[in-house]
Short mmCIF file of C-alpha atoms and ligand atoms in Angstrom, two decimals:
data_model
loop_
_atom_site.label_atom_id
_atom_site.label_comp_id
_atom_site.label_asym_id
_atom_site.label_seq_id
_atom_site.Cartn_x
_atom_site.Cartn_y
_atom_site.Cartn_z
CA MET A 131 50.68 35.41 -41.13
CA THR A 132 50.29 36.95 -44.56
CA SER A 133 47.54 39.48 -45.23
CA ARG A 134 45.88 36.94 -47.61
CA VAL A 135 45.66 34.27 -44.92
CA VAL A 136 44.26 36.83 -42.51
CA ARG A 137 41.61 37.83 -45.01
CA LEU A 138 40.73 34.15 -45.58
CA TYR A 139 40.26 33.61 -41.78
CA VAL A 140 38.03 36.68 -41.53
CA THR A 141 35.88 35.55 -44.49
CA LEU A 142 35.62 32.01 -43.01
CA ASP A 143 34.68 33.44 -39.57
CA LYS A 144 31.96 35.61 -41.18
CA LEU A 145 30.60 32.69 -43.09
CA PHE A 146 30.55 30.49 -39.94
CA ARG A 147 28.81 33.17 -37.93
CA HIS A 148 26.32 33.75 -40.72
CA SER A 149 25.43 30.12 -40.98
CA GLN A 150 25.06 29.93 -37.15
CA ASP A 151 22.76 32.98 -37.09
CA ASN A 152 20.69 31.45 -39.88
CA GLN A 153 20.43 28.16 -37.96
CA GLN A 154 19.39 29.93 -34.82
CA GLN A 155 16.81 31.95 -36.71
CA LYS A 156 15.40 28.78 -38.30
CA GLN A 157 15.32 27.02 -34.93
CA GLU A 158 13.52 29.97 -33.38
CA GLN A 159 11.01 29.97 -36.17
CA LYS A 160 10.52 26.24 -35.78
CA LEU A 161 10.11 26.52 -32.03
CA SER A 162 7.58 29.32 -32.36
CA VAL A 163 5.53 27.55 -34.99
CA SER A 164 5.49 24.28 -33.08
CA HIS A 165 4.28 25.85 -29.82
CA PRO A 166 0.91 24.17 -29.23
CA MET A 167 -1.02 27.31 -28.23
CA GLU A 168 0.18 29.21 -31.35
CA SER A 169 -0.57 26.35 -33.64
CA LEU A 170 -4.09 26.40 -32.39
CA SER A 171 -4.61 30.02 -33.41
CA THR A 172 -2.79 29.85 -36.73
CA LYS A 173 -4.37 26.57 -38.05
CA GLU A 174 -7.88 27.62 -37.08
CA THR A 175 -9.05 24.09 -36.27
CA THR A 176 -12.72 23.63 -35.64
CA SER A 177 -14.60 20.87 -33.85
CA LYS A 178 -16.12 19.93 -37.20
CA ASP A 179 -12.72 18.54 -38.28
CA CYS A 180 -13.34 15.57 -35.97
CA ASN A 181 -16.90 14.55 -36.47
CA GLY A 182 -18.26 10.98 -35.96
CA ASP A 183 -18.52 8.78 -32.95
CA SER A 184 -15.97 8.56 -30.21
CA ALA A 185 -13.36 5.79 -30.57
CA PHE A 186 -14.59 4.80 -27.06
CA GLU A 187 -18.32 4.83 -27.85
CA ASN A 188 -18.68 1.24 -26.62
CA VAL A 189 -17.03 1.82 -23.28
CA VAL A 190 -19.43 0.97 -20.53
CA ARG A 191 -19.40 3.10 -17.38
CA ALA A 192 -17.71 1.06 -14.59
CA PRO A 193 -19.00 1.01 -11.00
CA ASP A 194 -17.09 3.26 -8.58
CA VAL A 195 -14.52 1.54 -6.41
CA PRO A 196 -16.36 1.26 -3.11
CA VAL A 197 -13.82 2.89 -0.72
CA TYR A 198 -13.22 5.77 -3.08
CA ALA A 199 -16.98 6.19 -3.59
CA VAL A 200 -17.30 6.59 0.16
CA MET A 201 -14.45 9.16 0.08
CA VAL A 202 -16.17 11.19 -2.60
CA ALA A 203 -19.56 11.04 -0.87
CA TYR A 204 -17.82 12.28 2.34
CA SER A 205 -16.07 15.16 0.58
CA LYS A 206 -19.38 16.35 -0.96
CA ASP A 207 -21.21 16.24 2.35
CA PRO A 208 -21.47 19.85 3.75
CA SER A 209 -22.28 18.75 7.24
CA PRO A 210 -19.85 20.15 9.93
CA VAL A 211 -20.18 16.95 11.97
CA LYS A 212 -19.34 14.51 9.15
CA LEU A 213 -16.95 11.71 10.00
CA ASN A 214 -14.93 9.48 7.54
CA LEU A 215 -14.23 6.08 9.06
CA GLY A 216 -13.93 4.40 5.60
CA ILE A 217 -10.47 4.70 4.08
CA GLY A 218 -7.71 3.20 6.18
CA VAL A 219 -5.58 6.13 7.12
CA TYR A 220 -4.36 7.50 10.44
CA ARG A 221 -5.84 10.85 11.61
CA THR A 222 -4.78 13.13 14.53
CA GLU A 223 -7.03 14.08 17.44
CA ASP A 224 -8.22 16.98 15.29
CA GLY A 225 -9.09 14.63 12.40
CA LYS A 226 -6.21 15.90 10.25
CA PRO A 227 -3.90 13.85 8.07
CA HIS A 228 -0.77 12.90 9.96
CA VAL A 229 2.84 13.20 8.75
CA LEU A 230 5.30 11.69 11.19
CA ASN A 231 7.92 14.07 12.66
CA VAL A 232 10.70 11.77 11.70
CA VAL A 233 9.51 11.76 8.11
CA ARG A 234 9.43 15.60 8.03
CA ARG A 235 13.00 15.63 9.47
CA VAL A 236 14.29 13.24 6.81
CA GLU A 237 12.65 15.12 4.07
CA LYS A 238 14.45 18.35 5.11
CA LEU A 239 17.74 16.49 5.03
CA LEU A 240 17.02 14.96 1.60
CA ILE A 241 16.29 18.35 0.11
CA ASP A 242 19.66 19.64 1.34
CA ASP A 243 21.48 16.60 0.09
CA VAL A 244 23.47 17.92 -2.88
CA SER A 245 24.78 14.45 -3.77
CA ALA A 246 21.22 13.14 -4.35
CA THR A 247 20.33 12.79 -8.05
CA LYS A 248 17.17 12.25 -10.02
CA GLU A 249 18.69 9.51 -12.11
CA TYR A 250 16.70 6.29 -12.83
CA LEU A 251 16.88 3.62 -10.15
CA PRO A 252 17.69 0.04 -11.23
CA ILE A 253 14.63 -2.03 -12.23
CA THR A 254 14.76 -3.67 -8.71
CA GLY A 255 14.98 -0.28 -6.93
CA MET A 256 17.35 0.91 -4.26
CA ALA A 257 19.53 -1.93 -3.08
CA GLU A 258 19.92 -0.52 0.51
CA PHE A 259 16.18 0.00 0.80
CA ASN A 260 15.55 -3.64 -0.26
CA LYS A 261 18.04 -5.08 2.19
CA LEU A 262 16.67 -2.93 5.14
CA SER A 263 13.05 -3.83 4.21
CA ALA A 264 13.89 -7.50 4.23
CA GLN A 265 15.61 -7.19 7.56
CA LEU A 266 12.61 -5.35 9.06
CA VAL A 267 10.26 -8.20 8.37
CA PHE A 268 12.57 -11.26 8.65
CA GLY A 269 14.73 -9.94 11.50
CA ALA A 270 18.22 -8.44 11.50
CA ASP A 271 19.82 -11.90 11.88
CA SER A 272 17.55 -13.92 9.74
CA PRO A 273 19.37 -17.09 8.61
CA ALA A 274 17.53 -16.94 5.22
CA MET A 275 19.03 -13.51 4.55
CA LYS A 276 22.50 -14.67 5.67
CA GLU A 277 22.28 -17.57 3.25
CA ASN A 278 21.23 -15.11 0.45
CA ARG A 279 17.99 -17.09 -0.12
CA VAL A 280 15.92 -13.91 -0.17
CA THR A 281 15.48 -11.66 -3.07
CA THR A 282 13.74 -8.26 -2.52
CA VAL A 283 12.63 -5.80 -5.09
CA GLN A 284 11.34 -2.31 -4.48
CA CYS A 285 7.76 -1.93 -5.72
CA LEU A 286 4.90 0.57 -5.75
CA ALA A 287 3.65 0.18 -2.12
CA GLY A 288 1.70 -2.77 -0.94
CA CYS A 289 -0.55 -2.96 -3.97
CA GLY A 290 2.35 -2.81 -6.43
CA SER A 291 4.17 -5.51 -4.46
CA LEU A 292 1.11 -7.80 -4.40
CA ARG A 293 0.56 -7.32 -8.17
CA THR A 294 4.21 -7.92 -8.99
CA GLY A 295 4.07 -11.11 -6.94
CA ALA A 296 0.90 -12.23 -8.59
CA ASP A 297 2.33 -11.61 -12.10
CA PHE A 298 5.48 -13.52 -11.21
CA LEU A 299 3.48 -16.51 -9.96
CA ALA A 300 1.22 -16.51 -13.05
CA LYS A 301 4.28 -16.69 -15.26
CA HIS A 302 6.58 -18.98 -13.17
CA TYR A 303 4.60 -21.09 -10.73
CA HIS A 304 2.88 -24.30 -11.73
CA GLN A 305 -0.26 -23.79 -9.54
CA HIS A 306 -2.64 -21.04 -10.54
CA THR A 307 -5.17 -21.31 -7.69
CA VAL A 308 -5.01 -18.62 -5.03
CA TYR A 309 -6.80 -18.92 -1.63
CA LEU A 310 -7.97 -15.69 -0.02
CA SER A 311 -9.43 -15.30 3.44
CA GLN A 312 -13.19 -14.74 3.57
CA PRO A 313 -13.46 -11.79 3.89
CA THR A 314 -10.34 -9.95 2.80
CA TYR A 315 -9.03 -6.51 1.72
CA GLY A 316 -11.21 -5.46 -1.22
CA ASN A 317 -8.28 -5.05 -3.63
CA HIS A 318 -6.80 -8.58 -2.98
CA PRO A 319 -8.95 -10.47 -5.60
CA ASN A 320 -7.98 -7.85 -8.25
CA PHE A 321 -4.28 -8.47 -8.15
CA PHE A 322 -4.66 -12.12 -8.74
CA LEU A 323 -7.51 -11.95 -11.21
CA ALA A 324 -5.55 -9.34 -13.23
CA ALA A 325 -2.61 -11.73 -13.36
CA GLY A 326 -4.98 -14.47 -14.76
CA LEU A 327 -4.91 -16.60 -11.61
CA THR A 328 -8.00 -18.47 -10.18
CA LEU A 329 -9.52 -17.47 -6.88
CA LYS A 330 -10.78 -19.60 -4.07
CA THR A 331 -11.58 -18.63 -0.49
CA TYR A 332 -10.87 -20.11 2.88
CA ARG A 333 -13.07 -19.51 5.92
CA TYR A 334 -11.58 -17.00 8.26
CA TYR A 335 -14.11 -14.83 10.16
CA ASP A 336 -16.89 -16.25 12.33
CA PRO A 337 -19.79 -13.71 12.43
CA ILE A 338 -21.21 -15.41 15.57
CA THR A 339 -18.08 -15.03 17.73
CA ARG A 340 -16.83 -12.08 15.70
CA GLY A 341 -13.47 -13.84 15.96
CA LEU A 342 -11.42 -16.37 13.97
CA ASP A 343 -13.19 -19.46 12.43
CA PHE A 344 -9.98 -21.44 13.03
CA GLN A 345 -11.42 -24.83 12.38
CA GLY A 346 -13.08 -23.63 9.21
CA MET A 347 -9.73 -22.15 8.10
CA LEU A 348 -7.86 -25.45 8.70
CA ASP A 349 -10.54 -27.50 6.98
CA ASP A 350 -10.52 -25.28 3.88
CA LEU A 351 -6.79 -25.09 3.61
CA GLY A 352 -6.61 -28.85 4.40
CA SER A 353 -8.65 -29.49 1.27
CA ALA A 354 -6.82 -27.09 -0.97
CA PRO A 355 -4.88 -28.76 -3.92
CA SER A 356 -1.28 -29.44 -3.27
CA GLY A 357 0.85 -26.34 -4.15
CA ALA A 358 -1.97 -23.86 -4.06
CA ILE A 359 -1.05 -20.30 -3.23
CA VAL A 360 -2.43 -18.99 0.06
CA LEU A 361 -2.66 -15.36 0.86
CA PHE A 362 -2.16 -14.52 4.57
CA GLN A 363 -2.10 -11.12 6.30
CA VAL A 364 0.88 -10.90 8.68
CA CYS A 365 -1.14 -8.99 11.27
CA SER A 366 -3.99 -6.38 11.78
CA HIS A 367 -6.18 -8.39 9.32
CA ASN A 368 -8.13 -6.11 7.00
CA PRO A 369 -11.18 -5.85 7.31
CA THR A 370 -11.80 -8.08 10.36
CA GLY A 371 -9.21 -6.94 13.01
CA VAL A 372 -8.89 -10.74 13.85
CA ASP A 373 -5.51 -12.40 13.78
CA PRO A 374 -4.62 -16.00 14.66
CA THR A 375 -2.67 -16.46 17.91
CA LEU A 376 0.99 -17.55 17.56
CA HIS A 377 -0.05 -21.02 18.62
CA GLN A 378 -2.69 -21.01 15.82
CA TRP A 379 -0.07 -19.73 13.36
CA GLU A 380 2.18 -22.65 14.23
CA GLN A 381 -0.67 -25.06 13.39
CA ILE A 382 -1.30 -23.24 10.14
CA ARG A 383 2.38 -23.36 9.30
CA GLN A 384 2.45 -27.13 9.85
CA LEU A 385 -0.59 -27.63 7.67
CA VAL A 386 0.78 -25.38 4.88
CA ARG A 387 4.15 -27.14 4.85
CA SER A 388 2.63 -30.71 5.01
CA LYS A 389 0.43 -29.93 2.09
CA GLY A 390 3.08 -28.16 0.11
CA LEU A 391 1.00 -24.90 -0.19
CA LEU A 392 2.78 -21.68 -1.12
CA PRO A 393 2.25 -18.90 1.43
CA PHE A 394 2.10 -15.30 0.23
CA PHE A 395 2.13 -12.84 3.14
CA ASP A 396 0.60 -9.37 2.85
CA ASN A 397 2.61 -7.21 5.42
CA ALA A 398 0.80 -3.88 5.37
CA TYR A 399 0.50 -3.32 9.11
CA GLN A 400 3.68 -4.56 10.82
CA GLY A 401 3.90 -2.86 14.24
CA ILE A 402 0.28 -1.64 14.17
CA VAL A 403 -1.04 -4.38 16.49
CA SER A 404 1.48 -4.31 19.34
CA GLY A 405 3.63 -1.36 18.56
CA SER A 406 6.56 -3.74 18.29
CA LEU A 407 7.86 -4.48 14.76
CA ASP A 408 9.43 -7.73 15.90
CA MET A 409 6.40 -9.13 17.67
CA ASP A 410 4.02 -8.29 14.79
CA ALA A 411 6.31 -10.11 12.34
CA GLN A 412 6.34 -13.42 14.32
CA SER A 413 3.78 -15.11 12.05
CA VAL A 414 5.85 -14.69 8.89
CA ARG A 415 9.16 -15.38 10.59
CA MET A 416 7.90 -18.84 11.55
CA PHE A 417 7.50 -19.54 7.78
CA VAL A 418 11.01 -18.39 7.10
CA THR A 419 12.95 -20.07 9.87
CA ASP A 420 11.51 -23.45 8.85
CA GLY A 421 13.62 -23.27 5.62
CA GLY A 422 10.61 -23.22 3.37
CA GLU A 423 9.65 -20.70 0.75
CA CYS A 424 7.20 -17.80 0.79
CA LEU A 425 6.48 -14.45 -0.72
CA VAL A 426 6.07 -11.19 1.30
CA ALA A 427 4.56 -7.89 0.06
CA HIS A 428 5.81 -5.04 2.26
CA SER A 429 4.12 -1.59 2.52
CA TYR A 430 5.18 1.64 4.25
CA SER A 431 1.81 3.30 3.65
CA LYS A 432 0.36 2.77 7.09
CA ILE A 433 3.43 2.10 9.21
CA MET A 434 5.28 5.28 8.18
CA GLY A 435 2.25 7.24 6.99
CA LEU A 436 3.69 7.30 3.46
CA TYR A 437 0.44 6.51 1.73
CA GLY A 438 0.86 8.69 -1.33
CA GLU A 439 4.61 8.03 -1.79
CA ARG A 440 3.73 4.51 -2.94
CA VAL A 441 6.66 2.78 -1.26
CA GLY A 442 6.94 -0.94 -0.63
CA ALA A 443 8.78 -4.09 -1.70
CA LEU A 444 8.29 -7.71 -2.66
CA SER A 445 10.47 -10.36 -1.06
CA ILE A 446 10.62 -13.93 -2.34
CA VAL A 447 12.25 -16.36 0.11
CA CYS A 448 13.69 -19.26 -1.80
CA LYS A 449 15.19 -22.68 -0.96
CA THR A 450 18.69 -21.71 -2.21
CA ALA A 451 20.72 -18.59 -3.10
CA ASP A 452 20.91 -19.88 -6.69
CA VAL A 453 17.13 -20.07 -7.03
CA ALA A 454 16.81 -16.58 -5.46
CA ARG A 455 19.14 -15.12 -8.07
CA ARG A 456 17.18 -16.70 -10.95
CA VAL A 457 13.93 -15.51 -9.43
CA GLU A 458 15.26 -11.95 -9.21
CA SER A 459 16.25 -12.02 -12.84
CA GLN A 460 12.69 -12.93 -13.80
CA LEU A 461 11.19 -10.33 -11.47
CA LYS A 462 13.06 -7.72 -13.46
CA LEU A 463 11.26 -8.93 -16.56
CA VAL A 464 7.91 -8.68 -14.79
CA ILE A 465 8.59 -5.10 -13.69
CA ARG A 466 10.29 -3.71 -16.77
CA PRO A 467 7.11 -3.63 -19.03
CA MET A 468 4.99 -2.31 -16.23
CA TYR A 469 6.75 0.77 -14.94
CA SER A 470 10.44 0.03 -15.73
CA ASN A 471 11.76 1.10 -12.34
CA PRO A 472 10.38 2.48 -9.06
CA PRO A 473 10.51 6.11 -7.78
CA ILE A 474 13.23 7.43 -5.48
CA HIS A 475 11.67 9.69 -2.85
CA GLY A 476 9.70 7.37 -0.69
CA ALA A 477 12.37 4.73 -0.60
CA ALA A 478 14.96 7.41 0.23
CA ILE A 479 12.88 8.48 3.25
CA VAL A 480 12.48 4.86 4.41
CA THR A 481 16.12 4.00 3.94
CA ALA A 482 17.27 7.09 5.92
CA ILE A 483 15.02 6.05 8.80
CA LEU A 484 15.80 2.36 8.86
CA LYS A 485 19.56 2.75 8.63
CA ASP A 486 19.99 5.36 11.37
CA ARG A 487 19.63 4.10 14.83
CA GLU A 488 18.39 7.45 16.27
CA MET A 489 15.84 8.03 13.47
CA PHE A 490 14.70 4.40 13.76
CA ASP A 491 14.12 4.87 17.46
CA GLU A 492 12.21 8.07 16.90
CA TRP A 493 10.03 6.26 14.30
CA THR A 494 9.19 3.41 16.62
CA VAL A 495 8.29 5.80 19.47
CA GLU A 496 5.93 7.66 17.14
CA LEU A 497 4.52 4.44 15.79
CA LYS A 498 3.88 3.15 19.37
CA ALA A 499 2.12 6.44 20.28
CA MET A 500 -0.18 5.91 17.30
CA ILE A 501 -0.96 2.33 18.32
CA ASP A 502 -1.54 3.31 21.93
CA ARG A 503 -4.06 5.93 20.82
CA ILE A 504 -5.95 3.40 18.65
CA ILE A 505 -6.10 0.93 21.62
CA HIS A 506 -7.34 3.75 23.89
CA LEU A 507 -9.99 4.65 21.30
CA ARG A 508 -11.21 0.98 21.31
CA GLN A 509 -11.65 1.19 25.01
CA LYS A 510 -13.49 4.54 24.74
CA LEU A 511 -15.83 3.27 22.06
CA PHE A 512 -16.58 0.05 24.03
CA ASP A 513 -17.26 2.06 27.26
CA ALA A 514 -19.45 4.54 25.39
CA LEU A 515 -21.71 1.73 24.01
CA ARG A 516 -21.84 0.05 27.36
CA ASP A 517 -22.81 3.39 29.04
CA ARG A 518 -25.61 3.80 26.50
CA GLY A 519 -26.83 0.27 27.14
CA THR A 520 -26.59 -0.44 23.40
CA PRO A 521 -28.02 -3.87 22.79
CA GLY A 522 -25.53 -6.64 21.84
CA ASP A 523 -22.19 -7.82 22.94
CA TRP A 524 -19.52 -5.30 21.96
CA SER A 525 -16.56 -7.05 23.54
CA HIS A 526 -15.18 -7.72 20.06
CA ILE A 527 -14.15 -4.05 19.87
CA MET A 528 -11.65 -4.83 22.60
CA LYS A 529 -10.66 -8.31 21.26
CA GLN A 530 -10.07 -7.30 17.68
CA VAL A 531 -6.65 -5.75 16.98
CA GLY A 532 -4.87 -3.24 14.74
CA MET A 533 -6.45 -0.54 12.71
CA TYR A 534 -9.95 -1.91 12.16
CA THR A 535 -12.99 -3.01 14.08
CA PHE A 536 -15.39 -5.32 12.22
CA SER A 537 -18.36 -3.93 14.00
CA GLY A 538 -21.06 -6.38 12.97
CA LEU A 539 -23.22 -3.52 11.72
CA ASN A 540 -25.00 -4.44 8.52
CA ALA A 541 -25.22 -2.48 5.26
CA GLU A 542 -28.66 -1.12 6.24
CA GLN A 543 -27.42 0.13 9.56
CA VAL A 544 -24.34 1.69 7.91
CA ALA A 545 -26.57 3.46 5.40
CA PHE A 546 -28.69 4.74 8.26
CA MET A 547 -25.62 6.19 10.06
CA THR A 548 -24.51 7.92 6.90
CA LYS A 549 -27.91 9.41 6.18
CA GLU A 550 -28.70 10.52 9.73
CA TYR A 551 -25.32 11.13 11.19
CA HIS A 552 -22.98 11.83 8.28
CA ILE A 553 -20.82 9.00 9.27
CA TYR A 554 -19.05 7.33 6.31
CA MET A 555 -17.70 3.77 6.41
CA SER A 556 -17.59 0.63 4.21
CA SER A 557 -20.97 -1.15 3.96
CA ASP A 558 -19.53 -4.32 5.58
CA GLY A 559 -19.41 -2.40 8.86
CA ARG A 560 -15.66 -1.97 9.03
CA ILE A 561 -14.67 0.92 11.22
CA ASN A 562 -11.23 2.59 10.70
CA MET A 563 -10.35 3.13 14.41
CA ALA A 564 -7.46 5.39 13.33
CA GLY A 565 -10.01 7.84 11.87
CA LEU A 566 -11.60 8.35 15.33
CA SER A 567 -10.69 10.73 18.21
CA ALA A 568 -11.72 11.16 21.82
CA LYS A 569 -14.05 13.94 20.59
CA THR A 570 -15.78 11.85 17.95
CA VAL A 571 -16.18 8.56 19.86
CA PRO A 572 -19.42 9.74 21.71
CA TYR A 573 -20.88 10.84 18.44
CA LEU A 574 -20.12 7.40 16.81
CA ALA A 575 -21.50 5.64 19.83
CA ASP A 576 -24.78 7.70 19.51
CA ALA A 577 -25.01 6.73 15.86
CA ILE A 578 -24.38 3.00 16.49
CA HIS A 579 -26.89 2.99 19.35
CA SER A 580 -29.39 4.66 17.13
CA ALA A 581 -28.69 2.35 14.24
CA VAL A 582 -29.01 -0.72 16.44
CA THR A 583 -32.12 0.27 18.39
CA GLY A 584 -33.80 2.08 15.49
CA ILE A 585 -34.38 5.13 17.78
CA ASN A 586 -32.99 8.52 17.02
CA LEU A 587 -31.35 9.82 20.21
C1 LIG B 690 -4.28 -5.68 3.80
C2 LIG B 690 -3.78 -4.59 2.89
N1 LIG B 690 -2.86 -4.85 1.96
C3 LIG B 690 -2.40 -3.93 1.12
C4 LIG B 690 -2.91 -2.66 1.17
C5 LIG B 690 -2.39 -1.63 0.18
O1 LIG B 690 -1.47 -0.78 0.74
P1 LIG B 690 -0.74 0.25 -0.16
O2 LIG B 690 -1.36 1.59 0.16
O3 LIG B 690 0.66 0.28 0.43
O4 LIG B 690 -0.73 -0.16 -1.56
C6 LIG B 690 -3.83 -2.32 2.06
C7 LIG B 690 -4.41 -0.95 2.15
O5 LIG B 690 -5.36 -0.61 2.77
C8 LIG B 690 -4.30 -3.29 3.00
O6 LIG B 690 -5.22 -3.04 3.90
#
């Protein structure tokens, strides 16, 4: 290399470094100026810069959502004996939130999994999660799944799955009338109303027997227009704790199919009635093995205690694999503008549990222990009321199933129990049995006795 060429290289190198330094300086300046806290102090903005009415001046204050209002009132109550039997979550004997051991175990494994990424999931979520979720409700050897007639998409828990299903039906199904049981889960009407569908109710609960109004249900569904959508709960009906027997389900199925109604199953409590995932899914399986179509919203909130992870799925069982594929393509277009794609963590937990025999068994043992405890608490509450001679027939506490007892207490009695005993529950008298413990049952029984007799013990 000649000395001239070397000098040229040195000059070019200096120039290059100089321009890099300059760029870096400019970038640093830009960064420091655009920092939000500094811009506040340098620009000296004052509140006078933005005078005039709020852009939201005409917004009217909305009423609180009842179950959350109960939660807030409970959290503000300083009483040491307060009891929250409102929101449907499972509590330990000490009244503490419960995280399943198997969930904790999986989470540790997930943290150590270096192959796991934080990349976006597909719009339809985790494929393995979807397949395992469908198998959980339809059965491992479901013919519909073998024939690829089922499409399943991961959604945001039970609520997200119901809303996705409602939006899909509003866009792609010819009948816009939805029948809900009377009463039903408080959020059910919202999913369908928000999707622009029309609501009707069918009789379900008989306040006299505190059981199923089966004839009323058949009569109302029998007079529904052909093709109407009917929302059923797979088991552990919220809020009544009243489920049809398998024999009654079969009669419902025959009616639904003969009238060409479209069943939409809400599956938020599979396993919570009997402790058996297979037994609790019998109702929906009847509607799948007959070759007909239906929708199912799955939720892992209650059955795996994953409430805040928002993990669930929507399955649509179709007549043919070709229809299922087309339906899935349209589900993507429903999901994409809402939240684009679902989150990973909860689905990763569920997938790890469902695909591993040992973890699956551990989960079902834990689930069964939870259910046995709820059943035991039913017996204890019933015995406690009988021992106190509380007026009325309380046998429905033993006959109703799953997470809730529809006590028959009226809004006034509930208000009395809240005021005098600091017991919080929904005003329709629904008691979350999973919020009780052996220690709190006598206290609840005192409160019910007092509310019913009007005497403070
Ligand atoms: C019948 C029913 N469906 C759906 C849901 C919503 O569940 P998630 O928390 O999974 O959205 C609930 C919650 O209480 C419920 O009771």
